[in-house]
Amino acid sequence: MPRDIIILECTEARAKGKPVSRYISTRNKKSPNTPGRLEKKKYNPFLRRRTLHREVK
């Protein structure tokens, strides 16, 4: 199975003292287009806006 399940976690919530927002997604680990950690803008319901979410281990 070439696609792996990853967790995306909000990067701004902890600095503001709010609970972190997490999303589950998949990615192709062997793709040369995304060698590092995945970053996406997703909605954080605790901050009520779109924030940057990064892949966590």
Tab-separated table of C-alpha atoms in Angstrom:
chain	number	residue	atom	x	y	z
A	1	MET	CA	0.000	0.000	0.000
A	2	PRO	CA	1.839	3.154	-1.172
A	3	ARG	CA	-0.350	5.700	0.686
A	4	ASP	CA	0.216	6.261	4.404
A	5	ILE	CA	-2.154	7.793	6.931
A	6	ILE	CA	-0.821	11.004	8.484
A	7	ILE	CA	-2.053	13.430	11.151
A	8	LEU	CA	-2.106	17.181	10.510
A	9	GLU	CA	-1.923	19.385	13.631
A	10	CYS	CA	-2.517	23.129	13.968
A	11	THR	CA	0.636	25.199	14.508
A	12	GLU	CA	-0.990	28.345	15.956
A	13	ALA	CA	-3.364	27.007	18.616
A	14	ARG	CA	-0.835	26.206	21.368
A	15	ALA	CA	0.693	29.682	21.218
A	16	LYS	CA	-2.760	31.177	21.815
A	17	GLY	CA	-3.629	28.782	24.671
A	18	LYS	CA	-6.394	26.966	22.773
A	19	PRO	CA	-6.847	23.219	22.133
A	20	VAL	CA	-5.095	21.938	19.020
A	21	SER	CA	-7.058	20.999	15.930
A	22	ARG	CA	-6.126	17.719	14.223
A	23	TYR	CA	-7.062	16.275	10.844
A	24	ILE	CA	-6.358	12.827	9.379
A	25	SER	CA	-5.218	12.614	5.761
A	26	THR	CA	-3.225	10.368	3.437
A	27	ARG	CA	-0.099	10.969	1.433
A	28	ASN	CA	2.136	9.127	-0.982
A	29	LYS	CA	5.443	8.706	0.891
A	30	LYS	CA	7.366	7.821	-2.277
A	31	SER	CA	6.378	10.978	-4.170
A	32	PRO	CA	9.342	13.221	-5.037
A	33	ASN	CA	7.025	16.264	-4.949
A	34	THR	CA	6.642	16.182	-1.142
A	35	PRO	CA	9.954	15.101	0.408
A	36	GLY	CA	9.422	16.967	3.719
A	37	ARG	CA	6.478	17.240	6.048
A	38	LEU	CA	3.122	18.070	4.526
A	39	GLU	CA	1.586	21.505	5.273
A	40	LYS	CA	-1.991	22.526	4.502
A	41	LYS	CA	-4.299	25.350	5.467
A	42	LYS	CA	-7.285	23.835	7.274
A	43	TYR	CA	-10.112	25.239	9.400
A	44	ASN	CA	-9.528	25.362	13.161
A	45	PRO	CA	-12.899	25.476	14.974
A	46	PHE	CA	-11.314	26.680	18.238
A	47	LEU	CA	-9.778	29.756	16.580
A	48	ARG	CA	-12.676	30.036	14.086
A	49	ARG	CA	-10.425	30.567	11.067
A	50	ARG	CA	-8.115	28.783	8.630
A	51	THR	CA	-4.659	28.083	10.037
A	52	LEU	CA	-1.541	26.238	8.946
A	53	HIS	CA	-1.579	22.528	9.847
A	54	ARG	CA	1.630	20.456	9.686
A	55	GLU	CA	2.228	16.732	9.596
A	56	VAL	CA	3.199	15.216	12.974
A	57	LYS	CA	4.995	11.933	13.606
